[in-house]
PDB file of C-alpha atoms in Angstrom:
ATOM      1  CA  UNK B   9    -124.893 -25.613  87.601  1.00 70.00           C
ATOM      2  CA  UNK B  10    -125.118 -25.585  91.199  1.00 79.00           C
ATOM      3  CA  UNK B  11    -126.111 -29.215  91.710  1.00 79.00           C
ATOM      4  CA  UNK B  12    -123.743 -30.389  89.519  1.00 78.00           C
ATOM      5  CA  UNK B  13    -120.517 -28.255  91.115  1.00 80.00           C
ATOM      6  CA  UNK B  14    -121.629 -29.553  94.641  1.00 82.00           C
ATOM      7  CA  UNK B  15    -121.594 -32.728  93.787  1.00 81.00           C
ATOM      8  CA  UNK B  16    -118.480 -32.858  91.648  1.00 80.00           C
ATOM      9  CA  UNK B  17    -117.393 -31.278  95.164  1.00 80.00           C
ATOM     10  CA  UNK B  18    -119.016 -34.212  97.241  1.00 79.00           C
ATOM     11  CA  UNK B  19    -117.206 -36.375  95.075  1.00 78.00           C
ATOM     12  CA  UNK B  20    -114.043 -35.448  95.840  1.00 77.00           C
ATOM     13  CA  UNK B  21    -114.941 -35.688  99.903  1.00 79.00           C
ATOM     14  CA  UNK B  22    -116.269 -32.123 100.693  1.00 83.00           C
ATOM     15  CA  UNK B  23    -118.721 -31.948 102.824  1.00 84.00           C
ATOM     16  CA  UNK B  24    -121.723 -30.050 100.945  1.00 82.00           C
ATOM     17  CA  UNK B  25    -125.613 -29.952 100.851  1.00 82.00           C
ATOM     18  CA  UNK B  26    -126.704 -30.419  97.705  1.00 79.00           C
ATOM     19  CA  UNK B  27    -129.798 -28.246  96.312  1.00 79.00           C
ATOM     20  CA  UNK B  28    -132.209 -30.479  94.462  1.00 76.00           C
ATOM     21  CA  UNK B  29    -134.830 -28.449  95.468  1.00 75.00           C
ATOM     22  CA  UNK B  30    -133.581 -24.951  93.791  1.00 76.00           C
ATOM     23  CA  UNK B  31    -134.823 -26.204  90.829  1.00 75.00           C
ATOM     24  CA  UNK B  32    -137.212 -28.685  89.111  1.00 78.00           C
ATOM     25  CA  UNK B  33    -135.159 -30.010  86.048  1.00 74.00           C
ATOM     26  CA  UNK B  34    -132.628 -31.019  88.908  1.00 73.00           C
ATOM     27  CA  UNK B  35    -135.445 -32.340  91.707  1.00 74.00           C
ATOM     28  CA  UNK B  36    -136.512 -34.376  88.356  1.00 75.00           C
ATOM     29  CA  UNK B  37    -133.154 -35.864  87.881  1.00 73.00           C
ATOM     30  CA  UNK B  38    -131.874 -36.323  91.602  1.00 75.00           C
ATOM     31  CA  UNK B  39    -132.107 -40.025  91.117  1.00 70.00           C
ATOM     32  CA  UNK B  40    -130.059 -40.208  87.967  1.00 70.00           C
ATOM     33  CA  UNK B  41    -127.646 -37.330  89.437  1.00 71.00           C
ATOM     34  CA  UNK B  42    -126.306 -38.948  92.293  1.00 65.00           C
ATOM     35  CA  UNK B  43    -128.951 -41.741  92.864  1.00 67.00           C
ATOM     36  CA  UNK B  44    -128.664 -45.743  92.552  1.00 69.00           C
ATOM     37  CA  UNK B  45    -128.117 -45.516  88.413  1.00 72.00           C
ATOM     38  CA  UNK B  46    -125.332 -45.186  85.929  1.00 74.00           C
ATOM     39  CA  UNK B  47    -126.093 -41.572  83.679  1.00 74.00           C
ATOM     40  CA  UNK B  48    -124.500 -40.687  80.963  1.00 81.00           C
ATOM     41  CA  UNK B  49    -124.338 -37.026  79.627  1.00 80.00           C
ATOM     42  CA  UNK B  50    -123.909 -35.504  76.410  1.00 88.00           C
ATOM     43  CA  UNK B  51    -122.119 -32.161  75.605  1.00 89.00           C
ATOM     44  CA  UNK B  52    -123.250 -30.777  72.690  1.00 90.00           C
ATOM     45  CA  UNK B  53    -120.956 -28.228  71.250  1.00 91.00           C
ATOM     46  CA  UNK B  54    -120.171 -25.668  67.941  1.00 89.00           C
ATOM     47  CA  UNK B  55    -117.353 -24.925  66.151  1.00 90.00           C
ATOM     48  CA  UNK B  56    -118.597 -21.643  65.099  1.00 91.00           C
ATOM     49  CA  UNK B  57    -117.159 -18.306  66.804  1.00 90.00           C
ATOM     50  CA  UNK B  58    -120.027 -16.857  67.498  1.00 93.00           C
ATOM     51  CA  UNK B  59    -120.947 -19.708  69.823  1.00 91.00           C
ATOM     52  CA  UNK B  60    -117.675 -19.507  71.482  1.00 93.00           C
ATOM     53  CA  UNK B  61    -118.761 -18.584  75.003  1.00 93.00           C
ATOM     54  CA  UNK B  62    -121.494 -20.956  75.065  1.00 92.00           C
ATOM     55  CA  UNK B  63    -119.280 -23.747  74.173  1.00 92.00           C
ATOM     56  CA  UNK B  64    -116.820 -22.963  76.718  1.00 93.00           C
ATOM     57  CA  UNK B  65    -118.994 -23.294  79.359  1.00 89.00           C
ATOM     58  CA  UNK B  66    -120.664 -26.245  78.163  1.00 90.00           C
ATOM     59  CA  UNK B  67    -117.152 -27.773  78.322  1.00 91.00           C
ATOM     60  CA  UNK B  68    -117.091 -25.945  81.802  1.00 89.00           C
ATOM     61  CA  UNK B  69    -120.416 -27.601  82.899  1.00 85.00           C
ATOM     62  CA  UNK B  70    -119.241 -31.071  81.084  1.00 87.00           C
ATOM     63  CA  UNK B  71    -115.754 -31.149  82.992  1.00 87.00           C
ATOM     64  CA  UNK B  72    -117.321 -30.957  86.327  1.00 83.00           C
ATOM     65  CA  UNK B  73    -120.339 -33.315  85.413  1.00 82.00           C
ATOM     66  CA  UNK B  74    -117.775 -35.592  84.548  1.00 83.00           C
ATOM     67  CA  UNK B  75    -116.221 -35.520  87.679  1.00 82.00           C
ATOM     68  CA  UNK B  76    -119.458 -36.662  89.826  1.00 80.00           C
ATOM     69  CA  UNK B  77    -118.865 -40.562  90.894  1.00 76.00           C
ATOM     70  CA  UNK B  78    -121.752 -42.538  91.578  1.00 73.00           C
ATOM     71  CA  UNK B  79    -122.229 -46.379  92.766  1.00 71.00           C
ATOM     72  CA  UNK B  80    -124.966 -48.164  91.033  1.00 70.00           C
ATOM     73  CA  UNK B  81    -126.324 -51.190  93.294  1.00 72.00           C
ATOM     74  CA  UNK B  82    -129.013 -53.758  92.892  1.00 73.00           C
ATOM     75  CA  UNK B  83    -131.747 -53.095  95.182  1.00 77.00           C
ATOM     76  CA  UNK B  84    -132.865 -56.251  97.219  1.00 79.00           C
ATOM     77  CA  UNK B  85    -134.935 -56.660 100.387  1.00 86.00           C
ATOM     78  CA  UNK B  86    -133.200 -58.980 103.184  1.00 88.00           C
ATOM     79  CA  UNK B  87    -135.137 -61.708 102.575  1.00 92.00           C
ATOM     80  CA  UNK B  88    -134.833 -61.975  99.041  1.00 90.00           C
ATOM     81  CA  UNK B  89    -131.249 -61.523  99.514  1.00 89.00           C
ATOM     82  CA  UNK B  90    -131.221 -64.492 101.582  1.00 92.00           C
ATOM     83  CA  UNK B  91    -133.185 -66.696  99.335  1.00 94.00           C
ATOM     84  CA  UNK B  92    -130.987 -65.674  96.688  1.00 92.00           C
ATOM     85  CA  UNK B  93    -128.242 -66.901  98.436  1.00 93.00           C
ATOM     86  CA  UNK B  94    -129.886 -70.293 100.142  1.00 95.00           C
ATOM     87  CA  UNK B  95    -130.527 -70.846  96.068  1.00 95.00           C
ATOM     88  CA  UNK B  96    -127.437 -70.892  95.230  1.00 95.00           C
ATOM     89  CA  UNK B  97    -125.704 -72.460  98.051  1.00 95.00           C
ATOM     90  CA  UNK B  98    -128.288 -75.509  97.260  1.00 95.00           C
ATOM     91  CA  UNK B  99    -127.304 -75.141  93.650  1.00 94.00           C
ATOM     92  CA  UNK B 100    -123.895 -75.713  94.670  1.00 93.00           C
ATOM     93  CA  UNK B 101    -124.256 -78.508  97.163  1.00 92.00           C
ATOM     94  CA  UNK B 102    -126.732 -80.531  94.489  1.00 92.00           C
ATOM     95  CA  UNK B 103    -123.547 -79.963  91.916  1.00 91.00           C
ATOM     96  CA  UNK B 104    -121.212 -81.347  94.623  1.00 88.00           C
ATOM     97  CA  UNK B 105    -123.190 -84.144  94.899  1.00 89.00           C
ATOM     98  CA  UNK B 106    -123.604 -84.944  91.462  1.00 87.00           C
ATOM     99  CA  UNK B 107    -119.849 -84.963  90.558  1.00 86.00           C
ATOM    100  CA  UNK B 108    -119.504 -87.521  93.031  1.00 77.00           C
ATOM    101  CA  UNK B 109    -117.861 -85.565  96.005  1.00 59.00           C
ATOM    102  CA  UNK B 110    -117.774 -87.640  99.300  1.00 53.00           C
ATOM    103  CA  UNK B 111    -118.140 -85.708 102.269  1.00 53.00           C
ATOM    104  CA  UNK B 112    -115.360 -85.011 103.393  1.00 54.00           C
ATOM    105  CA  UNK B 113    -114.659 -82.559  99.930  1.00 52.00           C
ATOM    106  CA  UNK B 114    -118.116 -80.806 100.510  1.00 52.00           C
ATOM    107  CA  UNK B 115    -117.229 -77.393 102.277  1.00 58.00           C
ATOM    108  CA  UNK B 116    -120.384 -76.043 104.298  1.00 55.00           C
ATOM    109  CA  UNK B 117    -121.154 -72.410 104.556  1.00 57.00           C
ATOM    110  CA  UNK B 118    -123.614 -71.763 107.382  1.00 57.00           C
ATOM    111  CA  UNK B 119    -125.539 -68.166 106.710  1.00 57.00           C
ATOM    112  CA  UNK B 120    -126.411 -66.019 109.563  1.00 56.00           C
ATOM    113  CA  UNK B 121    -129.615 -64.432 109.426  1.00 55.00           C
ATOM    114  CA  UNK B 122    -131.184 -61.258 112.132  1.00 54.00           C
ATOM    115  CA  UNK B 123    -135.303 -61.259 111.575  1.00 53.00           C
ATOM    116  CA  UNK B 124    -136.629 -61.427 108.666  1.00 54.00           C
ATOM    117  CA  UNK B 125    -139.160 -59.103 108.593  1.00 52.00           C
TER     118      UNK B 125
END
């Protein structure tokens, strides 16, 4: 619960610390919590009225699960990120030059590079 409300707090631009470490089913998931990785969670629930509190604060706990955003991206090294994109920019430049483009239609890119470790 209190991983889950601080980040549904971080998410809407609070400024919070976030305690993974308070317990180990959430120290097992930090990754998928707020980590590079889509999650999806599942709310199970009863219709039965004796399980009435419990499924009000599952919906509780689901509402502000649901509000945690997270941004899933490909992780890539610098230089394979530049390889990538020498590949494709060669790709491209063998296509222009197979449909017949003269020089004067080719448009150059030049890429930048710091060192490559």
């Amino acid at each position: 619960g209190n991983v889950i409300a601080a980040l549904a707090d971080k998410a809407q631009g609070k400024k919070v610390r976030i305690p993974y470490r308070d317990s180990v089913l959430t120290k097992l998931l930090k990754n998928a919590l707020s980590g590079n990785s889509k999650t999806a969670m599942i709310a199970a629930l009863s219709p039965a009225d004796i399980n009435y509190d419990e499924t009000l604060s599952t919906l509780r706990y689901a509402d502000r699960a649901k509000q945690i955003k997270t941004t899933a991206v490909v992780n890539e090294s610098p230089t394979e990120k530049l390889i990538r994109e020498l590949k494709e920019e060669n790709e491209r430049l063998k296509a222009a030059l197979a449909s017949g483009a003269g020089r004067s239609d080719l448009k150059l890119t030049t890429t930048t590079t710091s060192s490559i470790p």
